[in-house]
mmCIF file of C-alpha atoms in Angstrom:
data_model
loop_
_atom_site.group_PDB
_atom_site.id
_atom_site.type_symbol
_atom_site.label_atom_id
_atom_site.label_comp_id
_atom_site.label_asym_id
_atom_site.label_seq_id
_atom_site.Cartn_x
_atom_site.Cartn_y
_atom_site.Cartn_z
ATOM 1 C CA MET A 1 0.000 0.000 0.000
ATOM 2 C CA GLN A 2 1.465 3.345 -1.031
ATOM 3 C CA HIS A 3 2.143 5.661 1.906
ATOM 4 C CA VAL A 4 1.693 9.429 1.571
ATOM 5 C CA LEU A 5 2.830 12.008 4.130
ATOM 6 C CA VAL A 6 0.770 15.227 4.185
ATOM 7 C CA ILE A 7 2.267 18.319 5.830
ATOM 8 C CA GLY A 8 -0.504 20.510 7.235
ATOM 9 C CA ALA A 9 -3.949 19.639 8.549
ATOM 10 C CA GLY A 10 -6.054 22.565 7.431
ATOM 11 C CA ILE A 11 -8.853 22.185 4.899
ATOM 12 C CA ILE A 12 -6.408 21.386 2.075
ATOM 13 C CA GLY A 13 -4.358 18.850 4.032
ATOM 14 C CA LEU A 14 -7.355 17.131 5.617
ATOM 15 C CA LEU A 15 -9.323 16.908 2.383
ATOM 16 C CA THR A 16 -6.251 15.743 0.452
ATOM 17 C CA ALA A 17 -5.857 12.962 3.020
ATOM 18 C CA TYR A 18 -9.561 12.095 2.817
ATOM 19 C CA LYS A 19 -9.405 11.718 -0.963
ATOM 20 C CA LEU A 20 -6.172 9.707 -0.948
ATOM 21 C CA VAL A 21 -7.369 7.324 1.758
ATOM 22 C CA GLY A 22 -10.606 6.930 -0.180
ATOM 23 C CA ALA A 23 -8.483 5.798 -3.141
ATOM 24 C CA GLY A 24 -6.814 3.096 -1.048
ATOM 25 C CA LEU A 25 -3.626 4.842 0.093
ATOM 26 C CA ARG A 26 -2.171 5.027 3.586
ATOM 27 C CA VAL A 27 -1.806 8.610 4.855
ATOM 28 C CA THR A 28 0.080 10.253 7.704
ATOM 29 C CA LEU A 29 -0.764 13.888 8.501
ATOM 30 C CA VAL A 30 1.790 16.038 10.333
ATOM 31 C CA GLU A 31 0.502 19.343 11.723
ATOM 32 C CA GLY A 32 2.548 22.008 13.491
ATOM 33 C CA GLY A 33 -0.321 23.060 15.751
ATOM 34 C CA GLU A 34 -3.844 21.748 16.133
ATOM 35 C CA PRO A 35 -5.575 20.368 13.028
ATOM 36 C CA GLY A 36 -7.976 22.810 11.421
ATOM 37 C CA ARG A 37 -7.148 25.802 13.620
ATOM 38 C CA GLU A 38 -5.449 28.190 11.204
ATOM 39 C CA ALA A 39 -6.803 29.985 8.108
ATOM 40 C CA SER A 40 -9.386 27.277 7.395
ATOM 41 C CA TRP A 41 -10.967 27.838 10.796
ATOM 42 C CA ALA A 42 -10.692 31.639 10.743
ATOM 43 C CA GLY A 43 -12.399 32.409 7.434
ATOM 44 C CA GLY A 44 -15.998 33.230 6.701
ATOM 45 C CA GLY A 45 -16.972 30.102 4.807
ATOM 46 C CA ILE A 46 -18.562 31.619 1.674
ATOM 47 C CA VAL A 47 -18.473 28.880 -0.968
ATOM 48 C CA SER A 48 -17.549 31.350 -3.703
ATOM 49 C CA PRO A 49 -14.790 33.831 -4.418
ATOM 50 C CA LEU A 50 -16.012 37.261 -3.316
ATOM 51 C CA TYR A 51 -16.258 38.524 -6.912
ATOM 52 C CA PRO A 52 -15.850 35.349 -8.997
ATOM 53 C CA TRP A 53 -15.892 37.085 -12.376
ATOM 54 C CA ARG A 54 -12.806 39.139 -11.457
ATOM 55 C CA TYR A 55 -10.530 36.146 -10.858
ATOM 56 C CA PRO A 56 -8.180 34.476 -13.351
ATOM 57 C CA ALA A 57 -9.598 31.565 -15.341
ATOM 58 C CA ALA A 58 -7.499 29.123 -13.295
ATOM 59 C CA VAL A 59 -9.233 30.156 -10.070
ATOM 60 C CA GLN A 60 -12.659 30.194 -11.739
ATOM 61 C CA ALA A 61 -12.240 26.631 -13.023
ATOM 62 C CA LEU A 62 -11.497 25.271 -9.558
ATOM 63 C CA ALA A 63 -14.188 27.384 -7.885
ATOM 64 C CA LEU A 64 -16.980 26.259 -10.215
ATOM 65 C CA GLN A 65 -16.119 22.577 -9.853
ATOM 66 C CA ALA A 66 -15.780 22.901 -6.069
ATOM 67 C CA GLN A 67 -19.125 24.664 -5.667
ATOM 68 C CA ASP A 68 -20.839 21.857 -7.544
ATOM 69 C CA ALA A 69 -19.039 19.249 -5.403
ATOM 70 C CA TYR A 70 -19.859 20.651 -1.959
ATOM 71 C CA PRO A 71 -23.397 19.258 -1.516
ATOM 72 C CA ALA A 72 -22.294 15.663 -2.094
ATOM 73 C CA LEU A 73 -19.101 16.149 -0.069
ATOM 74 C CA THR A 74 -20.895 17.523 2.995
ATOM 75 C CA ALA A 75 -23.530 14.796 2.804
ATOM 76 C CA GLN A 76 -20.786 12.153 2.697
ATOM 77 C CA LEU A 77 -18.931 13.748 5.601
ATOM 78 C CA LEU A 78 -22.099 13.815 7.698
ATOM 79 C CA GLN A 79 -22.525 10.116 7.005
ATOM 80 C CA ASP A 80 -18.861 9.304 7.728
ATOM 81 C CA SER A 81 -18.442 11.464 10.836
ATOM 82 C CA GLY A 82 -21.859 12.232 12.321
ATOM 83 C CA VAL A 83 -20.869 15.933 12.234
ATOM 84 C CA ASP A 84 -22.972 18.282 10.089
ATOM 85 C CA PRO A 85 -20.757 20.835 8.277
ATOM 86 C CA GLU A 86 -23.886 23.014 7.902
ATOM 87 C CA LEU A 87 -23.819 23.857 4.230
ATOM 88 C CA HIS A 88 -26.304 26.736 4.213
ATOM 89 C CA VAL A 89 -27.670 27.904 0.838
ATOM 90 C CA THR A 90 -28.676 31.516 1.465
ATOM 91 C CA GLY A 91 -27.850 33.190 -1.830
ATOM 92 C CA LEU A 92 -25.605 36.245 -2.053
ATOM 93 C CA TYR A 93 -26.426 39.879 -2.805
ATOM 94 C CA TRP A 94 -23.709 42.087 -4.305
ATOM 95 C CA MET A 95 -24.525 45.728 -3.664
ATOM 96 C CA ASP A 96 -23.557 48.614 -5.980
ATOM 97 C CA VAL A 97 -21.231 46.554 -8.176
ATOM 98 C CA GLU A 98 -19.405 48.724 -10.707
ATOM 99 C CA ASP A 99 -18.812 45.987 -13.295
ATOM 100 C CA GLU A 100 -22.324 44.548 -13.524
ATOM 101 C CA GLU A 101 -22.098 43.811 -17.247
ATOM 102 C CA GLN A 102 -18.911 41.816 -16.767
ATOM 103 C CA ALA A 103 -20.563 39.894 -13.924
ATOM 104 C CA LEU A 104 -23.642 39.061 -15.979
ATOM 105 C CA ALA A 105 -21.552 38.011 -18.982
ATOM 106 C CA TRP A 106 -19.512 35.707 -16.740
ATOM 107 C CA ALA A 107 -22.678 34.132 -15.342
ATOM 108 C CA ALA A 108 -24.106 33.572 -18.812
ATOM 109 C CA ARG A 109 -20.867 31.985 -20.006
ATOM 110 C CA PHE A 110 -20.774 29.485 -17.134
ATOM 111 C CA GLU A 111 -24.552 29.002 -16.937
ATOM 112 C CA ARG A 112 -24.830 30.368 -13.404
ATOM 113 C CA THR A 113 -27.973 32.140 -12.243
ATOM 114 C CA LEU A 114 -27.095 35.773 -11.558
ATOM 115 C CA GLU A 115 -29.652 38.534 -11.911
ATOM 116 C CA ARG A 116 -30.198 42.205 -11.371
ATOM 117 C CA VAL A 117 -32.645 42.776 -8.534
ATOM 118 C CA PRO A 118 -34.431 46.067 -7.745
ATOM 119 C CA VAL A 119 -32.976 47.369 -4.527
ATOM 120 C CA ASP A 120 -36.488 47.789 -3.070
ATOM 121 C CA ASP A 121 -36.961 44.043 -3.469
ATOM 122 C CA VAL A 122 -33.704 43.449 -1.599
ATOM 123 C CA ARG A 123 -34.911 45.650 1.257
ATOM 124 C CA ARG A 124 -38.139 43.681 1.486
ATOM 125 C CA THR A 125 -36.066 40.514 1.804
ATOM 126 C CA ILE A 126 -33.523 42.104 4.163
ATOM 127 C CA PRO A 127 -35.273 44.883 6.122
ATOM 128 C CA ALA A 128 -32.069 45.507 8.091
ATOM 129 C CA LEU A 129 -30.160 46.562 4.957
ATOM 130 C CA ALA A 130 -28.819 50.131 4.874
ATOM 131 C CA ASP A 131 -30.669 52.703 2.747
ATOM 132 C CA ARG A 132 -27.579 53.919 0.884
ATOM 133 C CA PHE A 133 -27.439 51.209 -1.786
ATOM 134 C CA GLN A 134 -28.767 51.834 -5.306
ATOM 135 C CA ARG A 135 -28.246 48.564 -7.216
ATOM 136 C CA ALA A 136 -28.034 44.842 -6.514
ATOM 137 C CA LEU A 137 -27.016 41.582 -8.141
ATOM 138 C CA TYR A 138 -28.235 38.292 -6.699
ATOM 139 C CA MET A 139 -27.066 34.717 -7.080
ATOM 140 C CA PRO A 140 -29.516 32.383 -5.323
ATOM 141 C CA GLY A 141 -27.380 29.244 -5.310
ATOM 142 C CA VAL A 142 -24.431 30.515 -3.271
ATOM 143 C CA ALA A 143 -23.930 28.760 0.058
ATOM 144 C CA ASN A 144 -21.815 29.253 3.132
ATOM 145 C CA ILE A 145 -20.430 26.522 5.301
ATOM 146 C CA ARG A 146 -19.644 26.427 9.011
ATOM 147 C CA ASN A 147 -15.929 26.003 8.468
ATOM 148 C CA PRO A 148 -15.032 24.837 12.020
ATOM 149 C CA ARG A 149 -17.648 22.108 11.673
ATOM 150 C CA LEU A 150 -16.418 21.152 8.208
ATOM 151 C CA LEU A 151 -12.920 20.735 9.625
ATOM 152 C CA LYS A 152 -14.229 18.740 12.584
ATOM 153 C CA ALA A 153 -16.208 16.485 10.252
ATOM 154 C CA LEU A 154 -13.120 15.824 8.159
ATOM 155 C CA ARG A 155 -10.961 15.070 11.176
ATOM 156 C CA VAL A 156 -13.533 12.752 12.762
ATOM 157 C CA ALA A 157 -14.095 10.974 9.433
ATOM 158 C CA LEU A 158 -10.352 10.427 9.030
ATOM 159 C CA GLU A 159 -9.936 9.213 12.609
ATOM 160 C CA ARG A 160 -12.586 6.574 11.975
ATOM 161 C CA LEU A 161 -10.751 5.193 8.945
ATOM 162 C CA ALA A 162 -7.981 2.635 8.875
ATOM 163 C CA HIS A 163 -4.592 3.583 7.431
ATOM 164 C CA VAL A 164 -4.673 7.187 8.718
ATOM 165 C CA GLU A 165 -2.483 8.787 11.377
ATOM 166 C CA ILE A 166 -2.736 12.429 12.517
ATOM 167 C CA HIS A 167 0.183 13.901 14.467
ATOM 168 C CA SER A 168 -0.451 17.304 16.088
ATOM 169 C CA GLN A 169 1.996 19.804 17.632
ATOM 170 C CA GLN A 170 4.783 18.626 15.325
ATOM 171 C CA PRO A 171 6.205 21.654 13.457
ATOM 172 C CA VAL A 172 8.189 20.485 10.449
ATOM 173 C CA GLN A 173 11.788 21.698 10.518
ATOM 174 C CA GLY A 174 12.987 20.321 7.195
ATOM 175 C CA PHE A 175 12.738 17.621 4.575
ATOM 176 C CA VAL A 176 14.434 14.243 4.405
ATOM 177 C CA GLN A 177 16.047 13.443 1.038
ATOM 178 C CA GLU A 178 17.410 10.116 -0.082
ATOM 179 C CA GLY A 179 18.424 8.797 -3.482
ATOM 180 C CA GLY A 180 17.561 12.108 -5.156
ATOM 181 C CA ARG A 181 13.999 12.072 -3.787
ATOM 182 C CA VAL A 182 12.108 13.728 -0.953
ATOM 183 C CA VAL A 183 11.144 10.831 1.318
ATOM 184 C CA GLY A 184 9.971 12.534 4.503
ATOM 185 C CA VAL A 185 10.260 15.375 6.999
ATOM 186 C CA ARG A 186 11.989 16.114 10.280
ATOM 187 C CA THR A 187 10.371 17.532 13.400
ATOM 188 C CA ALA A 188 11.999 18.189 16.764
ATOM 189 C CA ALA A 189 10.691 14.837 17.964
ATOM 190 C CA ARG A 190 11.357 12.483 15.049
ATOM 191 C CA GLU A 191 11.448 11.795 11.341
ATOM 192 C CA TYR A 192 8.371 10.847 9.311
ATOM 193 C CA ARG A 193 8.955 8.937 6.060
ATOM 194 C CA ALA A 194 6.687 7.942 3.185
ATOM 195 C CA ASP A 195 6.663 7.115 -0.517
ATOM 196 C CA GLN A 196 5.336 10.570 -1.421
ATOM 197 C CA VAL A 197 5.164 13.873 0.487
ATOM 198 C CA VAL A 198 2.464 16.544 0.041
ATOM 199 C CA LEU A 199 3.095 20.105 1.203
ATOM 200 C CA ALA A 200 -0.232 21.665 2.245
ATOM 201 C CA ALA A 201 1.006 23.952 5.000
ATOM 202 C CA GLY A 202 -0.882 27.101 4.016
ATOM 203 C CA ALA A 203 0.916 30.325 4.884
ATOM 204 C CA TRP A 204 3.930 28.352 6.130
ATOM 205 C CA SER A 205 4.522 26.559 2.821
ATOM 206 C CA GLY A 206 6.965 29.132 1.476
ATOM 207 C CA GLU A 207 9.151 28.995 4.589
ATOM 208 C CA LEU A 208 9.286 25.211 4.459
ATOM 209 C CA LEU A 209 10.219 25.087 0.780
ATOM 210 C CA ALA A 210 12.953 27.639 1.406
ATOM 211 C CA THR A 211 14.778 24.950 3.407
ATOM 212 C CA LEU A 212 15.230 23.167 0.055
ATOM 213 C CA GLY A 213 16.413 26.334 -1.666
ATOM 214 C CA VAL A 214 13.100 26.694 -3.513
ATOM 215 C CA GLN A 215 11.564 30.162 -3.556
ATOM 216 C CA LEU A 216 7.786 29.752 -3.431
ATOM 217 C CA PRO A 217 5.888 33.077 -3.544
ATOM 218 C CA VAL A 218 3.476 32.211 -0.733
ATOM 219 C CA GLN A 219 3.348 34.572 2.241
ATOM 220 C CA PRO A 220 1.082 35.106 5.248
ATOM 221 C CA VAL A 221 -1.690 37.681 4.849
ATOM 222 C CA ARG A 222 -3.641 38.409 8.014
ATOM 223 C CA GLY A 223 -7.414 38.613 7.955
ATOM 224 C CA GLN A 224 -9.506 39.689 10.946
ATOM 225 C CA MET A 225 -13.187 38.853 11.468
ATOM 226 C CA ILE A 226 -15.888 39.772 13.964
ATOM 227 C CA LEU A 227 -18.988 37.898 15.049
ATOM 228 C CA PHE A 228 -22.388 39.148 16.217
ATOM 229 C CA LYS A 229 -25.334 37.223 17.641
ATOM 230 C CA CYS A 230 -28.729 38.269 16.301
ATOM 231 C CA ALA A 231 -32.195 36.811 15.817
ATOM 232 C CA THR A 232 -32.243 33.854 13.440
ATOM 233 C CA ASP A 233 -34.254 35.838 10.862
ATOM 234 C CA PHE A 234 -32.142 39.016 11.042
ATOM 235 C CA LEU A 235 -30.158 38.288 7.871
ATOM 236 C CA PRO A 236 -31.652 35.704 5.491
ATOM 237 C CA SER A 237 -28.960 36.059 2.790
ATOM 238 C CA MET A 238 -25.305 36.952 2.525
ATOM 239 C CA VAL A 239 -24.520 40.554 1.588
ATOM 240 C CA LEU A 240 -21.336 41.908 0.027
ATOM 241 C CA ALA A 241 -20.401 45.535 -0.633
ATOM 242 C CA GLY A 242 -16.935 46.753 -1.497
ATOM 243 C CA ARG A 243 -14.475 44.315 0.060
ATOM 244 C CA ARG A 244 -16.574 43.482 3.129
ATOM 245 C CA TYR A 245 -19.358 40.985 3.685
ATOM 246 C CA ALA A 246 -21.911 39.759 6.207
ATOM 247 C CA ILE A 247 -22.621 36.035 6.488
ATOM 248 C CA PRO A 248 -25.577 34.559 8.396
ATOM 249 C CA ARG A 249 -25.294 31.234 10.204
ATOM 250 C CA ARG A 250 -28.350 29.112 10.872
ATOM 251 C CA ASP A 251 -28.344 29.971 14.576
ATOM 252 C CA GLY A 252 -28.377 33.769 14.144
ATOM 253 C CA HIS A 253 -24.647 34.401 14.349
ATOM 254 C CA ILE A 254 -23.505 37.007 11.806
ATOM 255 C CA LEU A 255 -19.906 37.054 10.586
ATOM 256 C CA VAL A 256 -18.470 40.297 9.223
ATOM 257 C CA GLY A 257 -15.089 40.393 7.525
ATOM 258 C CA SER A 258 -12.443 40.805 6.667
ATOM 259 C CA THR A 259 -9.195 42.743 6.672
ATOM 260 C CA LEU A 260 -6.250 42.181 4.343
ATOM 261 C CA GLU A 261 -2.973 42.863 6.173
ATOM 262 C CA TYR A 262 0.634 42.111 5.246
ATOM 263 C CA CYS A 263 2.305 41.839 8.641
ATOM 264 C CA GLY A 264 4.220 38.561 8.597
ATOM 265 C CA PHE A 265 3.187 35.761 10.911
ATOM 266 C CA ASP A 266 1.546 38.069 13.460
ATOM 267 C CA LYS A 267 -1.880 36.565 14.174
ATOM 268 C CA SER A 268 -2.904 39.048 16.872
ATOM 269 C CA THR A 269 -6.096 41.112 16.649
ATOM 270 C CA THR A 270 -6.057 44.916 16.657
ATOM 271 C CA GLU A 271 -8.365 47.665 17.856
ATOM 272 C CA ASN A 272 -8.036 49.420 14.489
ATOM 273 C CA ALA A 273 -9.372 46.374 12.677
ATOM 274 C CA LEU A 274 -12.141 45.944 15.230
ATOM 275 C CA ASP A 275 -13.230 49.551 14.722
ATOM 276 C CA SER A 276 -13.043 49.208 10.929
ATOM 277 C CA LEU A 277 -15.070 45.991 10.899
ATOM 278 C CA ARG A 278 -17.685 47.421 13.241
ATOM 279 C CA ALA A 279 -18.011 50.463 10.996
ATOM 280 C CA THR A 280 -18.404 48.206 7.963
ATOM 281 C CA ALA A 281 -21.051 46.164 9.754
ATOM 282 C CA ALA A 282 -23.044 49.283 10.548
ATOM 283 C CA GLU A 283 -22.721 50.554 6.960
ATOM 284 C CA LEU A 284 -24.176 47.281 5.669
ATOM 285 C CA LEU A 285 -26.708 46.614 8.419
ATOM 286 C CA PRO A 286 -27.234 49.676 10.666
ATOM 287 C CA ASP A 287 -28.794 47.678 13.507
ATOM 288 C CA LEU A 288 -25.419 46.053 14.083
ATOM 289 C CA ALA A 289 -24.095 49.393 15.364
ATOM 290 C CA ASN A 290 -25.636 48.583 18.742
ATOM 291 C CA ALA A 291 -25.061 44.837 18.692
ATOM 292 C CA PRO A 292 -22.335 43.392 20.910
ATOM 293 C CA VAL A 293 -19.362 41.732 19.255
ATOM 294 C CA VAL A 294 -19.253 38.189 20.625
ATOM 295 C CA GLY A 295 -16.089 37.173 18.789
ATOM 296 C CA HIS A 296 -13.036 38.776 17.164
ATOM 297 C CA TRP A 297 -10.164 36.752 15.722
ATOM 298 C CA ALA A 298 -7.486 36.669 13.038
ATOM 299 C CA GLY A 299 -6.084 34.084 10.657
ATOM 300 C CA LEU A 300 -3.181 33.960 8.216
ATOM 301 C CA ARG A 301 -4.066 33.344 4.590
ATOM 302 C CA PRO A 302 -1.511 31.790 2.208
ATOM 303 C CA GLY A 303 -1.095 34.734 -0.142
ATOM 304 C CA SER A 304 0.044 33.918 -3.686
ATOM 305 C CA PRO A 305 0.278 35.696 -7.055
ATOM 306 C CA ASP A 306 -3.230 36.169 -8.478
ATOM 307 C CA GLY A 307 -4.569 33.725 -5.876
ATOM 308 C CA ILE A 308 -3.719 30.746 -8.097
ATOM 309 C CA PRO A 309 -2.649 27.735 -6.006
ATOM 310 C CA PHE A 310 0.381 25.569 -6.717
ATOM 311 C CA ILE A 311 -0.771 22.002 -7.400
ATOM 312 C CA GLY A 312 1.487 19.221 -8.614
ATOM 313 C CA GLU A 313 4.852 17.524 -8.186
ATOM 314 C CA LEU A 314 8.000 19.614 -7.885
ATOM 315 C CA ALA A 315 10.197 18.220 -10.663
ATOM 316 C CA SER A 316 13.380 19.534 -9.039
ATOM 317 C CA HIS A 317 12.540 17.485 -5.940
ATOM 318 C CA PRO A 318 10.845 14.225 -7.000
ATOM 319 C CA GLY A 319 8.477 12.794 -4.446
ATOM 320 C CA LEU A 320 7.400 16.249 -3.205
ATOM 321 C CA TRP A 321 3.938 17.456 -4.236
ATOM 322 C CA LEU A 322 2.422 20.882 -3.598
ATOM 323 C CA ASN A 323 -1.153 21.843 -2.794
ATOM 324 C CA CYS A 324 -0.801 25.337 -1.382
ATOM 325 C CA GLY A 325 -1.102 29.065 -2.079
ATOM 326 C CA HIS A 326 -4.901 29.335 -2.226
ATOM 327 C CA PHE A 327 -4.869 32.865 -0.708
ATOM 328 C CA ARG A 328 -8.469 33.868 0.209
ATOM 329 C CA ASN A 329 -10.093 30.818 -1.348
ATOM 330 C CA GLY A 330 -8.736 27.717 0.356
ATOM 331 C CA LEU A 331 -12.125 26.576 1.543
ATOM 332 C CA VAL A 332 -13.784 27.671 -1.703
ATOM 333 C CA LEU A 333 -11.392 25.713 -3.922
ATOM 334 C CA ALA A 334 -10.605 22.746 -1.662
ATOM 335 C CA PRO A 335 -12.830 20.028 -3.194
ATOM 336 C CA ALA A 336 -11.523 20.726 -6.706
ATOM 337 C CA SER A 337 -7.921 21.441 -5.679
ATOM 338 C CA CYS A 338 -7.662 18.217 -3.693
ATOM 339 C CA ARG A 339 -9.362 16.212 -6.421
ATOM 340 C CA LEU A 340 -6.870 17.527 -8.965
ATOM 341 C CA LEU A 341 -3.900 16.650 -6.747
ATOM 342 C CA ALA A 342 -5.282 13.157 -6.109
ATOM 343 C CA ASP A 343 -5.827 12.666 -9.862
ATOM 344 C CA LEU A 344 -2.218 13.618 -10.575
ATOM 345 C CA MET A 345 -0.766 11.472 -7.775
ATOM 346 C CA LEU A 346 -2.845 8.452 -8.770
ATOM 347 C CA GLY A 347 -2.241 8.769 -12.494
ATOM 348 C CA ARG A 348 -5.900 9.440 -13.277
ATOM 349 C CA ALA A 349 -7.047 11.712 -16.085
ATOM 350 C CA PRO A 350 -7.531 15.105 -14.403
ATOM 351 C CA SER A 351 -10.942 16.718 -14.719
ATOM 352 C CA ILE A 352 -9.316 20.170 -14.899
ATOM 353 C CA ASP A 353 -6.290 21.100 -16.999
ATOM 354 C CA PRO A 354 -3.410 20.993 -14.458
ATOM 355 C CA THR A 355 -1.091 23.265 -16.462
ATOM 356 C CA PRO A 356 -1.954 26.637 -14.812
ATOM 357 C CA TYR A 357 -1.208 25.225 -11.341
ATOM 358 C CA ALA A 358 1.944 23.233 -12.133
ATOM 359 C CA PRO A 359 4.773 24.422 -9.850
ATOM 360 C CA ASP A 360 7.488 24.002 -12.471
ATOM 361 C CA GLN A 361 5.604 26.202 -14.928
ATOM 362 C CA ARG A 362 5.540 29.032 -12.415
ATOM 363 C CA LEU A 363 8.691 28.808 -10.306
ATOM 364 C CA GLY A 364 11.081 29.113 -13.237
#
């Protein structure tokens, strides 16, 4: 049985492991902290890029396939783990979009339902919406997912399977090479070896590859979020204006995010961000001005050029595969990204052209 070592147990690492084990491989996951507690946990959980028509074709291809895959994936995870990831189809309103024609042309090209909606109709649906908006676009099929529960479902499902090991609190210090191949990693405690190694360490992927002399343009980008608790009918749909959004959970929690900060590996929260997010919340939904913030946290996204992830084997270091650099869309792209990596590792015909993601095409 082929043995694969996966570095990182966020959404990409966990789902990569889930797909490989499902294909009959043995998998060991090595995580520097606690599984599922970094960017995957900290994000909002919208199952769409914020403005999908503005992204490169490579991101769009993964996003569209992943969106279509999520209903079956979450149903399977509920069956395998007993944990409901809470895929919640609310639809998404974009307010005062400047490039409406581009958005509508994109939707027509990919056969996605996206429509102009009179703003008065939006206000009837969302009475709490601010009066300042003039135009709206609406996509009814967009969902959000309770990302901490998705991660828990994946971990529980993996723990119930044979041929899976998860090792927490084991920061990787370097790679083990033998016979011209990457065959494992070193931590302070021990070495882990396998037939193939997958790097899915999110914002830390660039630092780890640097130990091999490979310059991967993936860097940490901090994002801060706040959480309100409201009545369950306060916000029936997601709302996005500018670069900020409000996301309703089934239980009345409302997420508002997020910031985009280049400050290294600093994951602390700041008063400036809190004030900015509260102001954004009130601009979208004025009643939130007087609502208490029940949560405020930060995560580190794996920033990459154009948000296009690196997926595939590193030819300069045989045996080492990458699945990293998803920037703001790790959770959005995960089902398609991990499927593509599994296809490549297993020698299956990929359902998406792998060329735009191939590390060797992009690292020179």
